[in-house]
PDB file of C-alpha atoms and ligand atoms in Angstrom:
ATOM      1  CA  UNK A 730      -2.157 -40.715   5.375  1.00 63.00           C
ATOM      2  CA  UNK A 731       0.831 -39.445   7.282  1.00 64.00           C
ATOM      3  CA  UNK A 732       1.313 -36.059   7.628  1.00 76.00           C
ATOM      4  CA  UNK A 733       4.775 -36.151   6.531  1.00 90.00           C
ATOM      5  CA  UNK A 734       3.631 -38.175   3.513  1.00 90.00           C
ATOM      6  CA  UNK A 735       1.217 -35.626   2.388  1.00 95.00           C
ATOM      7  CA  UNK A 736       3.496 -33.199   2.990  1.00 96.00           C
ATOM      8  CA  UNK A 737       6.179 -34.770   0.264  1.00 96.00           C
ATOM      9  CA  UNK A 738       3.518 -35.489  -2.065  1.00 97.00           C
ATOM     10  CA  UNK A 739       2.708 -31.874  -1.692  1.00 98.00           C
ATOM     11  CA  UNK A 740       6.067 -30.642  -2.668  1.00 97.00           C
ATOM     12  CA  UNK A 741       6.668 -33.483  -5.033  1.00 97.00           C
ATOM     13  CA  UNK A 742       3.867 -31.886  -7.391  1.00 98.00           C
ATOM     14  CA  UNK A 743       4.568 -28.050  -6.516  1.00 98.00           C
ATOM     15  CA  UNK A 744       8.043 -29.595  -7.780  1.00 98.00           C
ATOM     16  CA  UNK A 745       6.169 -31.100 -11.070  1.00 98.00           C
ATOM     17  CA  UNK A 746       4.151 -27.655 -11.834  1.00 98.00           C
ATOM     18  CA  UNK A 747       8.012 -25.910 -12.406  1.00 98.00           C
ATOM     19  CA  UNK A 748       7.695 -26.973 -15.176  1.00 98.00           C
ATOM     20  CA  UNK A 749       4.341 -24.970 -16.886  1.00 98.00           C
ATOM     21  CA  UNK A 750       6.614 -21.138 -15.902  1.00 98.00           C
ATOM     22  CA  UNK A 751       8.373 -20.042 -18.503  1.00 98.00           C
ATOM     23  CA  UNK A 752      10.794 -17.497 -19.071  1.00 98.00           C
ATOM     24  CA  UNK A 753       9.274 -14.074 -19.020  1.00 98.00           C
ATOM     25  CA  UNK A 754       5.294 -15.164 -17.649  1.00 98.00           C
ATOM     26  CA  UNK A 755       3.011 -13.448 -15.424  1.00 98.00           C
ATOM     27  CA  UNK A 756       2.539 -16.191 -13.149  1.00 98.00           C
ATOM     28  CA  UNK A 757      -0.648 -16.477 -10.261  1.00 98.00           C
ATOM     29  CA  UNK A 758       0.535 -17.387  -6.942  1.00 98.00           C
ATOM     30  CA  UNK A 759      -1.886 -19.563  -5.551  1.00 98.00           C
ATOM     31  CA  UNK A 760      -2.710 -19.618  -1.728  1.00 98.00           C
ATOM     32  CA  UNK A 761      -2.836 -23.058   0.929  1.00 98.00           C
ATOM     33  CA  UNK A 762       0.173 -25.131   2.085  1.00 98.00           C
ATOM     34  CA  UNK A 763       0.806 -26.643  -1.121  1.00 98.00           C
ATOM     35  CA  UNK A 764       0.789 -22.932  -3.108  1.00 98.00           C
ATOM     36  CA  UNK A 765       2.999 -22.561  -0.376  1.00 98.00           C
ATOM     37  CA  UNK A 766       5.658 -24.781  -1.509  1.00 98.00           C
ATOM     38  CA  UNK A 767       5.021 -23.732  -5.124  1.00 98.00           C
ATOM     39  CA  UNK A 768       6.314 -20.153  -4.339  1.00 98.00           C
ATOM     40  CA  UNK A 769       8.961 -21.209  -2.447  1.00 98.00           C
ATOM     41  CA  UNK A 770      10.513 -23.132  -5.172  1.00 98.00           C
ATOM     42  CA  UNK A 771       9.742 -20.402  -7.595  1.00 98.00           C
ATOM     43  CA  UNK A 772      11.952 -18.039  -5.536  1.00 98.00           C
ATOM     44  CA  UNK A 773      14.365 -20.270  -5.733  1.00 98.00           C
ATOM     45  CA  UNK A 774      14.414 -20.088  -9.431  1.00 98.00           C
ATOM     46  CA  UNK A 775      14.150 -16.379  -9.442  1.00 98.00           C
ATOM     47  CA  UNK A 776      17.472 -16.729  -7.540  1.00 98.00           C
ATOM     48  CA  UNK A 777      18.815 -18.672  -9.929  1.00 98.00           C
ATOM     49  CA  UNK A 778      17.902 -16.377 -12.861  1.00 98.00           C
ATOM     50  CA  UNK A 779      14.183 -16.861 -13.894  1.00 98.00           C
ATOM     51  CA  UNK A 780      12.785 -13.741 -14.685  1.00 98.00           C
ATOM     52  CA  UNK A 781       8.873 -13.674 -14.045  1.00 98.00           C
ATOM     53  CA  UNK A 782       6.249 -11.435 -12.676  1.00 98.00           C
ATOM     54  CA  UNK A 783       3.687 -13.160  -9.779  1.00 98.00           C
ATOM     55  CA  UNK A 784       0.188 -11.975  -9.101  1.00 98.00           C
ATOM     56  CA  UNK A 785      -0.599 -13.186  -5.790  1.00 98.00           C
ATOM     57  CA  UNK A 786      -4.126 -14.530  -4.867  1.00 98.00           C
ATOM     58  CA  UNK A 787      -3.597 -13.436  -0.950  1.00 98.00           C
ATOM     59  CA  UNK A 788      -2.184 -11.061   1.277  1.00 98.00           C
ATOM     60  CA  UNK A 789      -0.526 -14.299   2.704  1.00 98.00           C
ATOM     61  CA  UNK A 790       0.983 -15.325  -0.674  1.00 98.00           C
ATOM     62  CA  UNK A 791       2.003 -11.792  -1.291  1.00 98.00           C
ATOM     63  CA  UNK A 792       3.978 -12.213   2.127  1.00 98.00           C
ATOM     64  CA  UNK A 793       5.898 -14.494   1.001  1.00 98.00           C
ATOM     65  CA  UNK A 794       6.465 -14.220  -2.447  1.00 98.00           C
ATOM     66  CA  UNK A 795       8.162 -10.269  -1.743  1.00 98.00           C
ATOM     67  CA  UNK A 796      10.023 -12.055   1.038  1.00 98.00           C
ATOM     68  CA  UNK A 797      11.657 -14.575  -1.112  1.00 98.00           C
ATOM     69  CA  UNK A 798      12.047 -11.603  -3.912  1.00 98.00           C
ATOM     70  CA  UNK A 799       9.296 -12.818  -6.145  1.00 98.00           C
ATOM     71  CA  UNK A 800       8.487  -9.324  -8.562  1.00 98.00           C
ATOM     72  CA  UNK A 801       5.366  -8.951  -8.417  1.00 98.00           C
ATOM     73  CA  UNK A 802       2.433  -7.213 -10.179  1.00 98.00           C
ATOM     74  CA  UNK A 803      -0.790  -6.579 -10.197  1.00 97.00           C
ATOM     75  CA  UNK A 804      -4.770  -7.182 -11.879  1.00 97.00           C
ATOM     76  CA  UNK A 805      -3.939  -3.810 -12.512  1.00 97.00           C
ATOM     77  CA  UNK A 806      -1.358  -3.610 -14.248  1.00 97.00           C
ATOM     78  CA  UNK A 807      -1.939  -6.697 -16.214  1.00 97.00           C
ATOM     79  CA  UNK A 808      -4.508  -8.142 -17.270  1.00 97.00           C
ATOM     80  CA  UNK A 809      -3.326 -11.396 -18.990  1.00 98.00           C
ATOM     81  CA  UNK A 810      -2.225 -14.245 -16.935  1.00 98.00           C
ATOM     82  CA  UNK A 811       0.350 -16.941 -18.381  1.00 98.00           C
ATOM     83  CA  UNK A 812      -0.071 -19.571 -15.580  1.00 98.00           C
ATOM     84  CA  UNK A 813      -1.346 -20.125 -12.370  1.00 99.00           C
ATOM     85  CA  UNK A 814      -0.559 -22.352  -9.828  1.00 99.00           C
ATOM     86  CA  UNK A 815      -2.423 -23.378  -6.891  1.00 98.00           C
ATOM     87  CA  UNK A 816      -3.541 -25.754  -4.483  1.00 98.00           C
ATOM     88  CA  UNK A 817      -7.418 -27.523  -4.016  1.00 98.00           C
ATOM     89  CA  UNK A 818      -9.437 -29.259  -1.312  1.00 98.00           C
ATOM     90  CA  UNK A 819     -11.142 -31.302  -3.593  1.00 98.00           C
ATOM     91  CA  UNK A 820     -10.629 -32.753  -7.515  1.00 98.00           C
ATOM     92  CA  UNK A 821     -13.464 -35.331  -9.558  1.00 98.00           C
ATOM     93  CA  UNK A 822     -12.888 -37.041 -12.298  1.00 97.00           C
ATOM     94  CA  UNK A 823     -14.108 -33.958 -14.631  1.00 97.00           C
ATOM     95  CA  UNK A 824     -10.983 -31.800 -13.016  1.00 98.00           C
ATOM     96  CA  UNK A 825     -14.100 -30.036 -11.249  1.00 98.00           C
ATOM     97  CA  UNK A 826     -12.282 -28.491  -7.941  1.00 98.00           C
ATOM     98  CA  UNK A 827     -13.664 -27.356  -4.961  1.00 98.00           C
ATOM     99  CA  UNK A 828     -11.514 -24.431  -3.624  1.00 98.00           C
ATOM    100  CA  UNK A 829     -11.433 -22.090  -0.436  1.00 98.00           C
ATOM    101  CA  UNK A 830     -10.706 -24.389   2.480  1.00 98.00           C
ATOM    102  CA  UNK A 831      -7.941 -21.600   3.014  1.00 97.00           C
ATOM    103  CA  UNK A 832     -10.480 -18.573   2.677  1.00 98.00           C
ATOM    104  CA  UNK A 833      -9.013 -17.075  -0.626  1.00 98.00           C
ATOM    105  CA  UNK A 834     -11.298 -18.686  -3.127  1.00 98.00           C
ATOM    106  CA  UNK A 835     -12.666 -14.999  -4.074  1.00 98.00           C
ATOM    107  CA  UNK A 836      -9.074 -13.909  -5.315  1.00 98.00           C
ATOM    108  CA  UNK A 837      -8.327 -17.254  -6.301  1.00 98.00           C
ATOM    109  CA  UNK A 838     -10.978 -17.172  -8.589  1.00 98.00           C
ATOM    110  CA  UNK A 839     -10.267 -13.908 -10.303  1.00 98.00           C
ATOM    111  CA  UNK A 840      -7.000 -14.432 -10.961  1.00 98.00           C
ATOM    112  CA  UNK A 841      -7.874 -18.063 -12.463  1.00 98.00           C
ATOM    113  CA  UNK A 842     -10.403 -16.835 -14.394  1.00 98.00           C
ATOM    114  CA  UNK A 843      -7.779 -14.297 -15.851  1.00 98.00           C
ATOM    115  CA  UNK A 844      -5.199 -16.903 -16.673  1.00 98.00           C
ATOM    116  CA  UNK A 845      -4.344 -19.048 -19.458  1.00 98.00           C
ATOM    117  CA  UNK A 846      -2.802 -22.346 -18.322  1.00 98.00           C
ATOM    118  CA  UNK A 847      -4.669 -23.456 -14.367  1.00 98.00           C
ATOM    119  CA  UNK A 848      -2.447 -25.858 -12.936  1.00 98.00           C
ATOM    120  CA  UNK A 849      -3.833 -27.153 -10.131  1.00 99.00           C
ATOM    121  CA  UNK A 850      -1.246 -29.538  -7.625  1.00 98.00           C
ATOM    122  CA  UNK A 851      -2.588 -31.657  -4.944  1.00 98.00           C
ATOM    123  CA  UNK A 852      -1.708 -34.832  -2.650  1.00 97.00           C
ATOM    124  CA  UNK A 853      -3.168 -38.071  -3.326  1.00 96.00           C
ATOM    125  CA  UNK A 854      -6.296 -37.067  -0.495  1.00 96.00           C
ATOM    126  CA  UNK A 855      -7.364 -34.541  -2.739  1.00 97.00           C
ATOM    127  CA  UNK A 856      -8.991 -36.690  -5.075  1.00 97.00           C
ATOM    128  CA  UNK A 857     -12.442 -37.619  -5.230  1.00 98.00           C
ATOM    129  CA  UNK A 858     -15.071 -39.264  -6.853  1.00 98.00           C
ATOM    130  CA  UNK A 859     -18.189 -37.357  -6.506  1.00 98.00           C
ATOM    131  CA  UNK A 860     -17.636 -33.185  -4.795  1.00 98.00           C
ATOM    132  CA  UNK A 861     -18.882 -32.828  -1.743  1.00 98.00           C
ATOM    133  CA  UNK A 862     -16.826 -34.555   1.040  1.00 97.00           C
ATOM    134  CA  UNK A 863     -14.859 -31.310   2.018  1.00 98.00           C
ATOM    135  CA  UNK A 864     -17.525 -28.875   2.992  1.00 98.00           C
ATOM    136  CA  UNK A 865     -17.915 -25.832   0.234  1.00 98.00           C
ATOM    137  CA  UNK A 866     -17.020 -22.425   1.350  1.00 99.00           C
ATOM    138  CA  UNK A 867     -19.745 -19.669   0.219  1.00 99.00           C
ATOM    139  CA  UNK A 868     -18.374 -16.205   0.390  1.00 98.00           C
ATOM    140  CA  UNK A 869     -20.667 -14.046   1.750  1.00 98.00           C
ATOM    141  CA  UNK A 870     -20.919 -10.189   2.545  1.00 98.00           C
ATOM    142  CA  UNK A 871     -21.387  -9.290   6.356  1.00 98.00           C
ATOM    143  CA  UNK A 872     -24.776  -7.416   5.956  1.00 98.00           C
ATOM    144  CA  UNK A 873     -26.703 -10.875   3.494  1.00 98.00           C
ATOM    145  CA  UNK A 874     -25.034 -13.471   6.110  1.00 98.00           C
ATOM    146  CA  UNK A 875     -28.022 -14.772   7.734  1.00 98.00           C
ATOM    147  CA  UNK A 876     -30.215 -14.946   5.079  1.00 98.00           C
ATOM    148  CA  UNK A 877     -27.806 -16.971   2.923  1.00 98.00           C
ATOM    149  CA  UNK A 878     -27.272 -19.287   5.351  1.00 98.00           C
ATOM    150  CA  UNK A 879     -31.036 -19.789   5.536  1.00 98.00           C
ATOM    151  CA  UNK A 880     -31.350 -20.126   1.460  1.00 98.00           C
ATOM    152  CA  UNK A 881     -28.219 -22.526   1.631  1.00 98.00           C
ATOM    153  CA  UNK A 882     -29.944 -24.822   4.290  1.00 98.00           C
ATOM    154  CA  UNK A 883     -32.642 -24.585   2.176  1.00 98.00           C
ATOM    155  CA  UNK A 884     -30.848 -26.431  -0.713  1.00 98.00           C
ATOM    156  CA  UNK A 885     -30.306 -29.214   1.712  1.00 97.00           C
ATOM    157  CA  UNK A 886     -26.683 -28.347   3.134  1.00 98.00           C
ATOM    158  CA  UNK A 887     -25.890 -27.649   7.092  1.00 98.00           C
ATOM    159  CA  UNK A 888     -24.263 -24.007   7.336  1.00 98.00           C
ATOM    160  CA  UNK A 889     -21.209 -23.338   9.381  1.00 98.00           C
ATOM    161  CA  UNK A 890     -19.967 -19.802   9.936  1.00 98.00           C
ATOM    162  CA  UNK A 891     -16.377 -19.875   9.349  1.00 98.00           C
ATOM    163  CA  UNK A 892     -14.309 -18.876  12.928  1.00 98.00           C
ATOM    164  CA  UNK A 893     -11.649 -17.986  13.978  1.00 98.00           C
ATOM    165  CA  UNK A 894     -10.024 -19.750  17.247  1.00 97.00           C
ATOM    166  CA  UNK A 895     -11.175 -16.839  19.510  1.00 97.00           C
ATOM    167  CA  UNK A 896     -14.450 -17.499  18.172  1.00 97.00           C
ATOM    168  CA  UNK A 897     -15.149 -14.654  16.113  1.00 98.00           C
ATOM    169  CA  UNK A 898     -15.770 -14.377  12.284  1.00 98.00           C
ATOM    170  CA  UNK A 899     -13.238 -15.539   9.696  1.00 98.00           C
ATOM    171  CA  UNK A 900     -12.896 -12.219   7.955  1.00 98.00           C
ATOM    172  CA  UNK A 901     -11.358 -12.879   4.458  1.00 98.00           C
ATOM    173  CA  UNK A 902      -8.947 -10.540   2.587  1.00 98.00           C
ATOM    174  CA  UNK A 903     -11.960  -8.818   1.074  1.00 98.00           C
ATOM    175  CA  UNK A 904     -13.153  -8.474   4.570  1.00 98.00           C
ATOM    176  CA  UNK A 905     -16.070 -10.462   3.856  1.00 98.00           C
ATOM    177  CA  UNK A 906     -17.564 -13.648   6.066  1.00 98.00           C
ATOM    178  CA  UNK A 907     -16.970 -17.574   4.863  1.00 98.00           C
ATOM    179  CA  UNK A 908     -20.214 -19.985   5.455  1.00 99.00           C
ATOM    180  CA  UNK A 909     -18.790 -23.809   4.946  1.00 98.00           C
ATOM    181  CA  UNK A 910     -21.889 -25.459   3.608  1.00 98.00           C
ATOM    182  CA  UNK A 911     -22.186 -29.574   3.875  1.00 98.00           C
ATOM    183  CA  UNK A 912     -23.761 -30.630   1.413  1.00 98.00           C
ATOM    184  CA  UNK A 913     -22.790 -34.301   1.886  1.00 97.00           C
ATOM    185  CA  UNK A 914     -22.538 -35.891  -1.804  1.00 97.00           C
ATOM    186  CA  UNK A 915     -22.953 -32.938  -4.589  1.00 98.00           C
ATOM    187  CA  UNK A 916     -24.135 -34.893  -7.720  1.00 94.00           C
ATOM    188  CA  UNK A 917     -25.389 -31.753  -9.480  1.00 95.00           C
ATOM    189  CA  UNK A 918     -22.293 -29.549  -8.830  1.00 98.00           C
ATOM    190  CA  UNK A 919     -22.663 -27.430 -12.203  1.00 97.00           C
ATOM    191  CA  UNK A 920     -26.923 -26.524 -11.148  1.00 98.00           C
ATOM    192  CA  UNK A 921     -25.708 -25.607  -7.842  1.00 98.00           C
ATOM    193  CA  UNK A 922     -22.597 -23.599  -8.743  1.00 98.00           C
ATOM    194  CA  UNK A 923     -25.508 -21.095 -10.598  1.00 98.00           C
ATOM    195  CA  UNK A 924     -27.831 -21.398  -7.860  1.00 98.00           C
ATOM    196  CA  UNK A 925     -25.437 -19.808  -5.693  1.00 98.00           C
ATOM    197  CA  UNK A 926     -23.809 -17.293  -8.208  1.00 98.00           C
ATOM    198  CA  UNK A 927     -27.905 -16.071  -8.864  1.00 98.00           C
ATOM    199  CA  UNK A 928     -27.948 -15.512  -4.829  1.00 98.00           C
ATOM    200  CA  UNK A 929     -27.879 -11.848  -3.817  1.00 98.00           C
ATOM    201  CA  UNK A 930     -24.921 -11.629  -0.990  1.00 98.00           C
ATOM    202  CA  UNK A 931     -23.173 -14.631  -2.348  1.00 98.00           C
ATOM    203  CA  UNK A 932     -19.958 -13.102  -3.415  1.00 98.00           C
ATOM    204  CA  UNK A 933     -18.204 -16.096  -4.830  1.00 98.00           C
ATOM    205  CA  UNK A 934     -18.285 -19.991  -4.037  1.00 98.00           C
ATOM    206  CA  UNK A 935     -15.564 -22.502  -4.270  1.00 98.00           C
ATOM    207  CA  UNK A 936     -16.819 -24.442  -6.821  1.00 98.00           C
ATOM    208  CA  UNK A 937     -14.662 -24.440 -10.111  1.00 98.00           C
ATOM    209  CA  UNK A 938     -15.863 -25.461 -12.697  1.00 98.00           C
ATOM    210  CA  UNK A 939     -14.083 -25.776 -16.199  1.00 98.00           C
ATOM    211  CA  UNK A 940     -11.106 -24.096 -14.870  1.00 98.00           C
ATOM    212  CA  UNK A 941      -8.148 -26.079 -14.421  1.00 98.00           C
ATOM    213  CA  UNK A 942      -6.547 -26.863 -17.336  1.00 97.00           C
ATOM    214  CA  UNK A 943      -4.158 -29.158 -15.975  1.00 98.00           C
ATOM    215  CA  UNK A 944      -3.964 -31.346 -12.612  1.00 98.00           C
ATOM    216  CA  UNK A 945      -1.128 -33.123 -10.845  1.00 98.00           C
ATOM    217  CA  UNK A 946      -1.392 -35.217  -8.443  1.00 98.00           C
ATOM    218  CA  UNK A 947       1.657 -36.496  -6.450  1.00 98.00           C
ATOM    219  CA  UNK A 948       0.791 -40.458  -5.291  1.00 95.00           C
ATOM    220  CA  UNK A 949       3.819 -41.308  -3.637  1.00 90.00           C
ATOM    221  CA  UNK A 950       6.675 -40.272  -5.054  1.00 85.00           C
ATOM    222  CA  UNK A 951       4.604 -40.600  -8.862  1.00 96.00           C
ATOM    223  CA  UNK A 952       3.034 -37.162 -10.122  1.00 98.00           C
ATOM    224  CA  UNK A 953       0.147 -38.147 -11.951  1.00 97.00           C
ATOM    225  CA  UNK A 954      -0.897 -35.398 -14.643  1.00 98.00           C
ATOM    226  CA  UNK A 955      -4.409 -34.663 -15.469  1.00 97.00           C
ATOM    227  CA  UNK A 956      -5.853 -32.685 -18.156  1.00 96.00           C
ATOM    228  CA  UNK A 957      -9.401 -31.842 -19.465  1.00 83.00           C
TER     229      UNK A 957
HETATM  230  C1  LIG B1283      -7.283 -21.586  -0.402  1.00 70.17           C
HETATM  231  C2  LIG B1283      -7.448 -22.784  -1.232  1.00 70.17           C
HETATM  232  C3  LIG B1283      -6.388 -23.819  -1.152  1.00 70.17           C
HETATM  233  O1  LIG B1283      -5.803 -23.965  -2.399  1.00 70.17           O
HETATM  234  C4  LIG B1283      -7.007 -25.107  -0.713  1.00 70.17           C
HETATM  235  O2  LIG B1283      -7.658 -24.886   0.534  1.00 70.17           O
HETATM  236  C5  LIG B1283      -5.954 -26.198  -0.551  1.00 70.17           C
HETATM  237  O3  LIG B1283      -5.116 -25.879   0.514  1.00 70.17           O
HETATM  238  P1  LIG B1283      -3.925 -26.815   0.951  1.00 70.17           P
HETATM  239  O4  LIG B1283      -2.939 -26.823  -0.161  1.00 70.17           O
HETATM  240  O5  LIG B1283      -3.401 -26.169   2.204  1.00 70.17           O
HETATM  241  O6  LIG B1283      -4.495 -28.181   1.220  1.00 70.17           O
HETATM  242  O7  LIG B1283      -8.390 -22.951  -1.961  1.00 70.17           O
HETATM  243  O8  LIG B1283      -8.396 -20.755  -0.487  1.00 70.17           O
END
């Protein structure tokens, strides 16, 4: 697919998920190029009167969210999450995502996990049959790296450390180390996502699991809407 394409489709369903913020929500601020387009449209309804509060899932999204005048709060403050927005590398059939191709899949997941309505928008690429495709990013502390890389390849996957382009580690906002684990096919995504939340140094994996609540796809110019 065109880049260009993609990149409509993108917008087309940040453009779709407008829809879910209401008047008054907390709203997560996903992270990724299509999260990207989400908060750029939701400044411009800020602008144009919307009054909402975003909790960003990155320093990145946080960027740009107090650049376009976003408020924004915190965990901290506020516990309780209307809606979330955000992007995916992956979607099945059973709205089972897998998350992190960006490196923010630890936030991400909190601040799902803390949120009522998880609307997920992707491009047509994004969906899949089986997970498994788009290699799945383990987050791992600095000091456990090795040996979870050897108890990943040990569950059948090949273990890339995540680097940057001067060659050193991918440091995420927690300051902690990304392995992208190929698994190739994952038929048993639900045994596998407790596998790795049971290994010590494993600090969160992109697999997510029962979380989206809603999922639109752009196809085109159509928005396809998914729910669970
Ligand atoms: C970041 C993510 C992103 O949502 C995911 O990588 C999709 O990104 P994009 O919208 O750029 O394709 O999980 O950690």
């Amino acid at each position: 697919m065109p880049n260009d394409q993609k990149d409509q489709e993108k917008e087309a369903a940040a453009r779709a998920s407008l829809r879910f913020v209401k008047d008054g929500n907390v709203v997560g601020l996903g992270t990724g190029s299509t999260a990207k387009y989400f908060i750029q449209l939701l400044g411009e309804q800020v602008k144009g009167g919307l009054r909402i509060r975003g909790i960003p899932s990155s320093d990145r999204s946080r960027e740009q969210a107090a650049s376009l005048g976003i408020p924004l709060t915190t965990l901290d403050e506020c516990q309780q999450i209307d809606v979330t927005v955000d992007g995916a590398d992956e979607v099945d059939p059973q709205l089972r995502l897998i998350k992190g191709g960006g490196g923010a899949l630890l936030r991400e997941k909190i601040v799902a996990s803390a949120t009522r309505q998880y609307v997920i928008i992707t491009d047509a690429s994004k969906r899949v049959p089986v997970l498994g495709k788009f290699p799945l990013p383990v987050e791992v502390i600095k000091f456990a790296q090795a040996l979870v890389t050897k108890r990943i390849e040990a569950l059948g996957a090949k273990v890339i450390l995540r680097q940057n382009s001067d060659g050193k580690p991918y440091l995420t906002d927690e300051n902690n180390y990304i392995l992208d684990c190929h698994f190739g096919q994952i038929r048993g995504a639900d045994g596998l996502a407790n596998k790795l939340s049971d290994m010590p140094g494993v600090v969160e994996h992109g697999l997510f699991i029962g979380m989206a609540s809603v999922v639109l796809i752009a196809n085109g110019s159509e928005v396809v809407e998914l729910r669970r």
